[in-house]
Amino acid sequence: MHQLRPYQKQSIKKIRAAIIKGKRKVLLVAATGSGKTVIAAEMIRRVVEGDKRCIFVCHRRELIMQCSRKLHELGLNHGVIMAGKSPTPDALIQVMSIQTYTARKENNDFIIPKADLIIIDEAQNISLDNIRTLMTRIGDNSKMVILGDVKQKDIRNKKDSSLEVVLEKFKDVDGFGCVELRNPDDVVRNPIIKTIEEVFEKMDN
């Protein structure tokens, strides 16, 4: 098992606590380099240990492959639903793009994915229309965790980013939870990132 940092363990604990309290959708807002993919992979590992199904959704091919590599490192059998990849339909874990997820239709009716946990990555780069589709198309017993960083927007029109809107509009909505991880001390990818974030934080203030 990948060695988690204390704050990553705490984030998972808070997400789990929110779900236990009845929150079906939980938003994790985390700083750059804090290891959101690592957190997601560990949540997935725990879900499939209970013989439950999980779907990981992201908006770019490289993110799909990044998640796939992390799951492989953890020894977790999974399928990647994407052009050029052989399907693994029996795997408890499926990794796919937003386009693939929202296009799952039969006779013009959306097919609700069979998943106990759905993880949406990089929400800051997902449009409002797409996040609305994702949030409203889950099974009756599914839980959804949405990951994002408000400061890392790659979306063409930054005003179309859904993360801050969801954070503002849903934070007090029944059935919706939020976990925030924005302390520069939580940055693990590279020490210089912590310094950069601190400088920009002072500029913002």
Backbone as CSV, one residue per row, in Angstrom:
resi,resn,N_x,N_y,N_z,CA_x,CA_y,CA_z,C_x,C_y,C_z
1,MET,0.842,-1.204,0.000,0.000,0.000,0.000,0.873,1.248,0.000
2,HIS,0.494,2.259,-0.767,1.222,3.516,-0.811,1.176,4.186,0.564
3,GLN,2.334,4.708,0.991,2.401,5.362,2.303,1.769,6.744,2.223
4,LEU,0.685,6.918,2.921,-0.024,8.194,2.885,0.579,9.181,3.874
5,ARG,0.541,10.438,3.507,0.924,11.514,4.430,-0.201,11.700,5.449
6,PRO,0.136,12.229,6.641,-0.902,12.411,7.672,-2.111,13.207,7.193
7,TYR,-1.896,14.294,6.440,-3.029,15.113,5.987,-3.867,14.373,4.949
8,GLN,-3.238,13.467,4.178,-4.006,12.675,3.211,-4.919,11.688,3.944
9,LYS,-4.388,11.079,4.993,-5.201,10.183,5.817,-6.362,10.949,6.443
10,GLN,-6.065,12.177,6.903,-7.096,12.989,7.537,-8.174,13.388,6.530
11,SER,-7.770,13.673,5.299,-8.736,14.029,4.262,-9.687,12.869,3.983
12,ILE,-9.127,11.666,3.858,-9.952,10.480,3.616,-10.893,10.238,4.790
13,LYS,-10.378,10.456,5.991,-11.203,10.275,7.190,-12.378,11.248,7.190
14,LYS,-12.134,12.497,6.788,-13.195,13.506,6.754,-14.221,13.197,5.663
15,ILE,-13.740,12.732,4.518,-14.654,12.364,3.436,-15.540,11.205,3.882
16,ARG,-14.912,10.210,4.505,-15.668,9.041,4.980,-16.705,9.458,6.025
17,ALA,-16.303,10.376,6.912,-17.221,10.844,7.957,-18.418,11.558,7.341
18,ALA,-18.170,12.343,6.294,-19.256,13.058,5.622,-20.230,12.066,4.976
19,ILE,-19.683,11.021,4.356,-20.531,10.017,3.712,-21.354,9.264,4.750
20,ILE,-20.725,8.938,5.881,-21.439,8.244,6.958,-22.601,9.100,7.471
21,LYS,-22.409,10.426,7.457,-23.454,11.341,7.912,-24.569,11.514,6.877
22,GLY,-24.437,10.826,5.751,-25.501,10.895,4.752,-25.220,11.805,3.583
23,LYS,-23.994,12.340,3.490,-23.646,13.192,2.358,-23.348,12.300,1.145
24,ARG,-24.165,12.389,0.123,-23.977,11.546,-1.063,-22.972,12.132,-2.041
25,LYS,-22.732,13.430,-1.936,-21.732,14.090,-2.774,-20.805,14.892,-1.869
26,VAL,-19.499,14.656,-2.009,-18.505,15.337,-1.173,-17.469,15.990,-2.077
27,LEU,-17.190,17.260,-1.833,-16.211,18.009,-2.607,-14.908,18.116,-1.820
28,LEU,-13.795,17.692,-2.416,-12.473,17.855,-1.811,-11.722,18.920,-2.593
29,VAL,-11.486,20.074,-1.957,-10.715,21.154,-2.571,-9.325,21.104,-1.966
30,ALA,-8.310,20.824,-2.798,-6.960,20.610,-2.291,-5.943,21.418,-3.078
31,ALA,-4.870,21.817,-2.395,-3.825,22.637,-3.009,-3.019,21.844,-4.027
32,THR,-2.368,22.574,-4.920,-1.504,21.964,-5.921,-0.447,21.087,-5.254
33,GLY,-0.262,19.871,-5.769,0.775,18.996,-5.255,0.434,18.269,-3.982
34,SER,-0.803,18.413,-3.507,-1.173,17.762,-2.243,-1.493,16.285,-2.412
35,GLY,-1.500,15.810,-3.664,-1.671,14.379,-3.900,-3.113,13.933,-4.002
36,LYS,-3.911,14.665,-4.779,-5.321,14.300,-4.910,-5.494,12.932,-5.569
37,THR,-4.608,12.624,-6.527,-4.696,11.314,-7.181,-4.369,10.196,-6.200
38,VAL,-3.404,10.446,-5.326,-3.046,9.455,-4.300,-4.221,9.237,-3.356
39,ILE,-4.858,10.331,-2.945,-6.030,10.241,-2.067,-7.141,9.460,-2.757
40,ALA,-7.388,9.782,-4.033,-8.434,9.095,-4.792,-8.134,7.606,-4.914
41,ALA,-6.875,7.268,-5.221,-6.492,5.869,-5.387,-6.682,5.078,-4.094
42,GLU,-6.387,5.705,-2.973,-6.557,5.020,-1.688,-8.037,4.816,-1.376
43,MET,-8.871,5.809,-1.697,-10.309,5.635,-1.504,-10.833,4.496,-2.368
44,ILE,-10.351,4.438,-3.609,-10.761,3.374,-4.519,-10.348,2.018,-3.955
45,ARG,-9.117,1.927,-3.462,-8.627,0.656,-2.902,-9.530,0.171,-1.778
46,ARG,-9.931,1.081,-0.913,-10.781,0.705,0.223,-12.162,0.256,-0.244
47,VAL,-12.663,0.900,-1.286,-13.987,0.542,-1.802,-13.982,-0.870,-2.375
48,VAL,-12.989,-1.175,-3.213,-12.977,-2.488,-3.865,-12.605,-3.603,-2.894
49,GLU,-11.953,-3.253,-1.789,-11.688,-4.263,-0.755,-12.999,-4.810,-0.204
50,GLY,-14.026,-3.980,-0.254,-15.354,-4.401,0.196,-16.177,-4.991,-0.934
51,ASP,-15.500,-5.348,-2.038,-16.143,-5.964,-3.200,-17.192,-5.035,-3.811
52,LYS,-16.900,-3.737,-3.789,-17.799,-2.746,-4.376,-17.155,-2.138,-5.616
53,ARG,-17.962,-1.466,-6.417,-17.510,-0.954,-7.707,-17.228,0.548,-7.640
54,CYS,-16.269,0.976,-8.454,-15.870,2.383,-8.458,-15.608,2.858,-9.880
55,ILE,-15.989,4.100,-10.156,-15.699,4.739,-11.438,-14.902,6.017,-11.177
56,PHE,-13.812,6.195,-11.926,-12.995,7.409,-11.843,-13.162,8.159,-13.157
57,VAL,-13.587,9.421,-13.076,-13.882,10.215,-14.272,-12.992,11.449,-14.317
58,CYS,-12.369,11.711,-15.474,-11.585,12.932,-15.635,-11.718,13.442,-17.068
59,HIS,-11.188,14.627,-17.331,-11.502,15.292,-18.600,-10.415,15.174,-19.662
60,ARG,-9.250,14.627,-19.315,-8.176,14.531,-20.303,-7.559,13.143,-20.320
61,ARG,-7.082,12.745,-21.486,-6.487,11.423,-21.663,-5.306,11.201,-20.717
62,GLU,-4.455,12.231,-20.556,-3.273,12.065,-19.700,-3.652,11.827,-18.240
63,LEU,-4.771,12.418,-17.801,-5.224,12.197,-16.432,-5.783,10.786,-16.265
64,ILE,-6.437,10.299,-17.306,-6.936,8.922,-17.275,-5.767,7.963,-17.106
65,MET,-4.695,8.190,-17.878,-3.543,7.306,-17.810,-2.777,7.477,-16.500
66,GLN,-2.760,8.695,-15.965,-2.109,8.934,-14.679,-2.789,8.132,-13.574
67,CYS,-4.109,8.169,-13.571,-4.860,7.397,-12.583,-4.639,5.905,-12.789
68,SER,-4.626,5.479,-14.050,-4.415,4.062,-14.349,-3.067,3.586,-13.825
69,ARG,-2.036,4.418,-14.013,-0.701,4.046,-13.518,-0.686,3.930,-12.000
70,LYS,-1.356,4.863,-11.328,-1.391,4.827,-9.858,-2.117,3.578,-9.366
71,LEU,-3.205,3.232,-10.004,-3.937,2.021,-9.632,-3.088,0.778,-9.875
72,HIS,-2.322,0.802,-10.963,-1.423,-0.321,-11.264,-0.354,-0.452,-10.181
73,GLU,0.190,0.688,-9.724,1.195,0.673,-8.657,0.637,0.043,-7.386
74,LEU,-0.653,0.251,-7.153,-1.302,-0.294,-5.966,-1.758,-1.747,-6.170
75,GLY,-1.516,-2.255,-7.381,-1.915,-3.634,-7.658,-3.410,-3.814,-7.801
76,LEU,-4.111,-2.755,-8.223,-5.564,-2.804,-8.339,-5.976,-3.062,-9.784
77,ASN,-6.630,-4.175,-10.016,-7.121,-4.502,-11.348,-8.210,-3.512,-11.749
78,HIS,-8.103,-2.965,-12.946,-9.074,-1.969,-13.380,-9.191,-1.968,-14.897
79,GLY,-10.273,-1.377,-15.375,-10.465,-1.209,-16.798,-10.354,0.248,-17.181
80,VAL,-9.865,0.516,-18.394,-9.807,1.869,-18.932,-10.727,1.913,-20.144
81,ILE,-11.806,2.670,-20.042,-12.772,2.764,-21.139,-12.396,3.964,-21.999
82,MET,-11.667,3.672,-23.069,-11.136,4.735,-23.916,-10.703,4.121,-25.236
83,ALA,-10.789,4.895,-26.303,-10.380,4.404,-27.623,-8.940,3.919,-27.578
84,GLY,-8.701,2.748,-28.148,-7.358,2.191,-28.184,-7.025,1.305,-27.004
85,LYS,-7.945,1.197,-26.047,-7.728,0.366,-24.869,-8.684,-0.824,-24.889
86,SER,-8.152,-1.997,-24.571,-9.003,-3.188,-24.502,-9.868,-3.123,-23.250
87,PRO,-11.162,-3.349,-23.365,-12.054,-3.264,-22.197,-11.815,-4.386,-21.203
88,THR,-12.052,-4.072,-19.938,-11.996,-5.067,-18.863,-13.315,-4.955,-18.114
89,PRO,-14.409,-5.437,-18.688,-15.753,-5.197,-18.145,-15.997,-5.779,-16.759
90,ASP,-15.249,-6.812,-16.400,-15.477,-7.450,-15.102,-14.736,-6.767,-13.954
91,ALA,-13.846,-5.816,-14.274,-13.084,-5.133,-13.227,-14.007,-4.277,-12.368
92,LEU,-13.755,-4.270,-11.067,-14.563,-3.466,-10.148,-14.289,-1.975,-10.308
93,ILE,-13.157,-1.642,-10.898,-12.766,-0.242,-11.094,-12.744,0.066,-12.591
94,GLN,-13.384,1.166,-12.976,-13.357,1.606,-14.362,-12.928,3.074,-14.403
95,VAL,-11.984,3.385,-15.283,-11.489,4.750,-15.453,-11.950,5.227,-16.827
96,MET,-12.538,6.418,-16.880,-13.088,6.898,-18.153,-13.114,8.420,-18.207
97,SER,-13.357,8.940,-19.410,-13.461,10.388,-19.604,-14.882,10.854,-19.308
98,ILE,-15.030,12.165,-19.148,-16.362,12.755,-18.964,-17.238,12.443,-20.167
99,GLN,-16.639,12.534,-21.359,-17.398,12.305,-22.585,-17.948,10.885,-22.627
100,THR,-17.129,9.927,-22.220,-17.572,8.526,-22.200,-18.684,8.338,-21.176
101,TYR,-18.514,8.931,-20.008,-19.508,8.792,-18.939,-20.867,9.342,-19.371
102,THR,-20.855,10.551,-19.939,-22.122,11.206,-20.273,-22.743,10.662,-21.559
103,ALA,-21.969,9.892,-22.332,-22.491,9.349,-23.585,-23.072,7.947,-23.421
104,ARG,-23.112,7.449,-22.195,-23.611,6.097,-21.960,-25.129,6.077,-22.075
105,LYS,-25.597,5.942,-23.306,-27.035,5.970,-23.550,-27.486,4.731,-24.323
106,GLU,-28.721,4.394,-24.110,-29.343,3.293,-24.836,-30.757,3.730,-25.174
107,ASN,-31.068,3.803,-26.464,-32.379,4.315,-26.901,-32.645,5.699,-26.328
108,ASN,-31.577,6.542,-26.329,-31.649,7.927,-25.842,-31.870,8.043,-24.336
109,ASP,-31.820,6.943,-23.611,-31.938,6.988,-22.159,-30.567,6.762,-21.536
110,PHE,-30.220,7.605,-20.571,-28.911,7.470,-19.927,-28.837,6.184,-19.113
111,ILE,-27.715,5.472,-19.248,-27.504,4.240,-18.481,-26.783,4.605,-17.191
112,ILE,-27.450,4.456,-16.068,-26.830,4.773,-14.791,-25.669,3.808,-14.547
113,PRO,-24.453,4.324,-14.371,-23.313,3.434,-14.140,-23.484,2.625,-12.859
114,LYS,-23.077,1.369,-12.911,-23.138,0.522,-11.727,-21.891,0.760,-10.897
115,ALA,-21.987,1.685,-9.969,-20.832,2.037,-9.140,-21.304,2.480,-7.768
116,ASP,-20.584,2.026,-6.748,-20.878,2.467,-5.384,-20.224,3.816,-5.107
117,LEU,-19.068,4.050,-5.756,-18.363,5.321,-5.598,-17.957,5.847,-6.971
118,ILE,-18.273,7.122,-7.218,-17.855,7.798,-8.449,-16.955,8.959,-8.048
119,ILE,-15.746,8.986,-8.591,-14.800,10.060,-8.289,-14.625,10.920,-9.536
120,ILE,-14.848,12.230,-9.385,-14.695,13.184,-10.477,-13.425,13.989,-10.214
121,ASP,-12.461,13.928,-11.128,-11.179,14.601,-10.917,-11.112,15.925,-11.687
122,GLU,-10.295,16.849,-11.151,-10.022,18.125,-11.831,-11.300,18.911,-12.138
123,ALA,-12.151,19.062,-11.146,-13.433,19.744,-11.364,-13.270,21.199,-11.784
124,GLN,-12.129,21.801,-11.461,-11.917,23.201,-11.865,-11.828,23.351,-13.375
125,ASN,-11.607,22.240,-14.074,-11.516,22.284,-15.536,-12.732,21.666,-16.217
126,ILE,-13.801,21.523,-15.464,-15.049,20.986,-15.990,-16.092,22.107,-16.045
127,SER,-16.787,22.209,-17.149,-17.780,23.271,-17.298,-18.989,23.012,-16.403
128,LEU,-19.766,24.057,-16.191,-20.970,23.936,-15.370,-21.958,22.935,-15.964
129,ASP,-22.102,22.966,-17.282,-23.025,22.026,-17.926,-22.599,20.580,-17.678
130,ASN,-21.289,20.325,-17.805,-20.801,18.959,-17.619,-20.879,18.509,-16.164
131,ILE,-20.555,19.400,-15.226,-20.609,19.003,-13.818,-22.055,18.765,-13.405
132,ARG,-22.959,19.529,-13.977,-24.385,19.309,-13.693,-24.816,17.922,-14.163
133,THR,-24.372,17.561,-15.380,-24.690,16.238,-15.915,-24.120,15.147,-15.023
134,LEU,-22.871,15.320,-14.620,-22.210,14.311,-13.782,-22.897,14.168,-12.428
135,MET,-23.253,15.297,-11.817,-23.826,15.278,-10.470,-25.251,14.732,-10.445
136,THR,-25.942,14.845,-11.553,-27.341,14.399,-11.570,-27.512,12.989,-12.116
137,ARG,-26.461,12.420,-12.670,-26.565,11.095,-13.263,-25.785,10.064,-12.455
138,ILE,-26.252,9.797,-11.265,-25.659,8.743,-10.452,-26.778,7.835,-9.957
139,GLY,-26.409,6.604,-9.603,-27.388,5.643,-9.127,-27.937,6.010,-7.762
140,ASP,-29.036,5.389,-7.396,-29.699,5.694,-6.130,-28.803,5.445,-4.922
141,ASN,-27.936,4.452,-5.012,-27.089,4.103,-3.863,-25.643,4.536,-4.046
142,SER,-25.365,5.304,-5.103,-23.991,5.728,-5.374,-23.604,6.934,-4.520
143,LYS,-22.306,7.029,-4.250,-21.716,8.204,-3.606,-20.758,8.836,-4.604
144,MET,-20.620,10.163,-4.539,-19.741,10.868,-5.471,-18.773,11.756,-4.704
145,VAL,-17.485,11.681,-5.068,-16.464,12.560,-4.511,-15.891,13.388,-5.658
146,ILE,-15.917,14.709,-5.505,-15.459,15.626,-6.550,-14.152,16.269,-6.083
147,LEU,-13.103,16.150,-6.891,-11.781,16.674,-6.544,-11.458,17.905,-7.371
148,GLY,-10.738,18.867,-6.775,-10.349,20.030,-7.559,-9.459,20.993,-6.804
149,ASP,-8.885,21.925,-7.562,-8.022,22.976,-7.021,-8.416,24.281,-7.707
150,VAL,-8.960,25.211,-6.953,-9.486,26.446,-7.548,-8.404,27.285,-8.229
151,LYS,-7.125,27.031,-7.915,-6.045,27.857,-8.464,-5.383,27.237,-9.692
152,GLN,-5.833,26.084,-10.126,-5.198,25.402,-11.260,-6.184,25.177,-12.394
153,LYS,-6.664,26.269,-12.973,-7.658,26.180,-14.039,-6.974,26.163,-15.411
154,ASP,-7.215,25.092,-16.166,-6.709,24.987,-17.527,-7.833,25.134,-18.552
155,ILE,-9.046,25.307,-18.055,-10.197,25.440,-18.945,-10.051,26.714,-19.784
156,ARG,-10.483,26.642,-21.050,-10.265,27.764,-21.978,-10.822,29.065,-21.426
157,ASN,-12.080,29.061,-21.021,-12.688,30.243,-20.419,-12.833,29.982,-18.925
158,LYS,-11.975,30.630,-18.143,-11.933,30.342,-16.704,-13.270,30.628,-16.011
159,LYS,-14.093,31.488,-16.609,-15.404,31.785,-16.030,-16.353,30.599,-16.138
160,ASP,-16.024,29.653,-17.022,-16.866,28.461,-17.188,-16.554,27.381,-16.161
161,SER,-15.487,27.583,-15.381,-15.089,26.584,-14.390,-16.188,26.366,-13.357
162,SER,-16.442,25.107,-13.046,-17.564,24.777,-12.163,-17.196,24.697,-10.689
163,LEU,-15.913,24.539,-10.375,-15.519,24.201,-9.003,-15.970,25.233,-7.971
164,GLU,-15.644,26.496,-8.205,-15.994,27.525,-7.228,-17.505,27.715,-7.118
165,VAL,-18.200,27.547,-8.231,-19.665,27.656,-8.212,-20.255,26.556,-7.344
166,VAL,-19.792,25.327,-7.563,-20.283,24.198,-6.763,-19.945,24.408,-5.292
167,LEU,-18.722,24.861,-5.030,-18.293,25.092,-3.648,-19.174,26.129,-2.961
168,GLU,-19.488,27.215,-3.663,-20.294,28.294,-3.081,-21.763,27.922,-2.943
169,LYS,-22.324,27.333,-3.988,-23.764,27.108,-4.030,-24.211,25.855,-3.271
170,PHE,-23.321,24.886,-3.108,-23.751,23.614,-2.528,-23.207,23.345,-1.127
171,LYS,-22.361,24.220,-0.605,-21.710,23.919,0.669,-22.697,23.741,1.817
172,ASP,-23.852,24.389,1.731,-24.849,24.269,2.799,-26.075,23.463,2.374
173,VAL,-25.984,22.820,1.212,-27.113,22.033,0.703,-27.127,20.660,1.372
174,ASP,-28.302,20.221,1.757,-28.443,18.922,2.405,-27.956,17.809,1.486
175,GLY,-27.156,16.900,2.024,-26.648,15.784,1.239,-25.337,16.072,0.536
176,PHE,-24.797,17.289,0.758,-23.551,17.686,0.106,-22.534,18.079,1.168
177,GLY,-21.310,17.550,1.067,-20.258,17.857,2.042,-19.041,18.454,1.364
178,CYS,-18.206,19.117,2.149,-17.002,19.745,1.603,-15.819,19.554,2.548
179,VAL,-14.689,19.141,1.988,-13.434,19.020,2.729,-12.419,19.901,2.021
180,GLU,-11.797,20.831,2.746,-10.826,21.734,2.135,-9.426,21.440,2.646
181,LEU,-8.464,21.459,1.712,-7.074,21.150,2.020,-6.225,22.157,1.267
182,ARG,-6.053,23.346,1.832,-5.407,24.427,1.082,-4.118,24.924,1.722
183,ASN,-3.692,24.348,2.817,-2.479,24.780,3.510,-1.250,24.451,2.672
184,PRO,-0.351,25.428,2.371,0.861,25.125,1.604,1.713,24.037,2.237
185,ASP,1.590,23.834,3.540,2.344,22.763,4.194,1.920,21.389,3.695
186,ASP,0.756,21.323,3.056,0.244,20.049,2.553,0.808,19.688,1.179
187,VAL,1.617,20.558,0.599,2.181,20.286,-0.710,3.303,19.268,-0.587
188,VAL,3.240,18.217,-1.414,4.230,17.151,-1.306,5.009,16.928,-2.597
189,ARG,4.541,17.419,-3.737,5.164,17.070,-5.006,6.569,17.653,-5.129
190,ASN,6.737,18.902,-4.738,8.034,19.554,-4.849,8.070,20.710,-3.851
191,PRO,9.128,20.828,-3.044,9.188,21.887,-2.028,9.013,23.293,-2.602
192,ILE,9.465,23.511,-3.844,9.361,24.842,-4.424,7.911,25.259,-4.618
193,ILE,7.026,24.284,-4.833,5.608,24.601,-5.017,5.054,25.272,-3.771
194,LYS,5.467,24.781,-2.617,5.014,25.381,-1.355,5.402,26.851,-1.305
195,THR,6.662,27.173,-1.668,7.141,28.549,-1.649,6.357,29.411,-2.632
196,ILE,6.118,28.886,-3.830,5.366,29.621,-4.850,3.951,29.920,-4.373
197,GLU,3.294,28.901,-3.793,1.924,29.083,-3.303,1.881,30.136,-2.199
198,GLU,2.882,30.150,-1.312,2.907,31.123,-0.218,3.054,32.543,-0.757
199,VAL,3.899,32.719,-1.783,4.101,34.039,-2.378,2.802,34.547,-3.006
200,PHE,2.156,33.698,-3.795,0.910,34.101,-4.446,-0.202,34.322,-3.426
201,GLU,-0.182,33.553,-2.351,-1.192,33.740,-1.301,-1.070,35.123,-0.684
202,LYS,0.163,35.569,-0.459,0.396,36.926,0.086,-0.066,37.986,-0.907
203,MET,0.156,37.728,-2.205,-0.286,38.684,-3.227,-1.804,38.799,-3.245
204,ASP,-2.471,37.664,-3.081,-3.944,37.654,-3.083,-4.511,38.417,-1.900
205,ASN,-3.773,38.373,-0.783,-4.242,39.037,0.427,-3.814,40.502,0.481
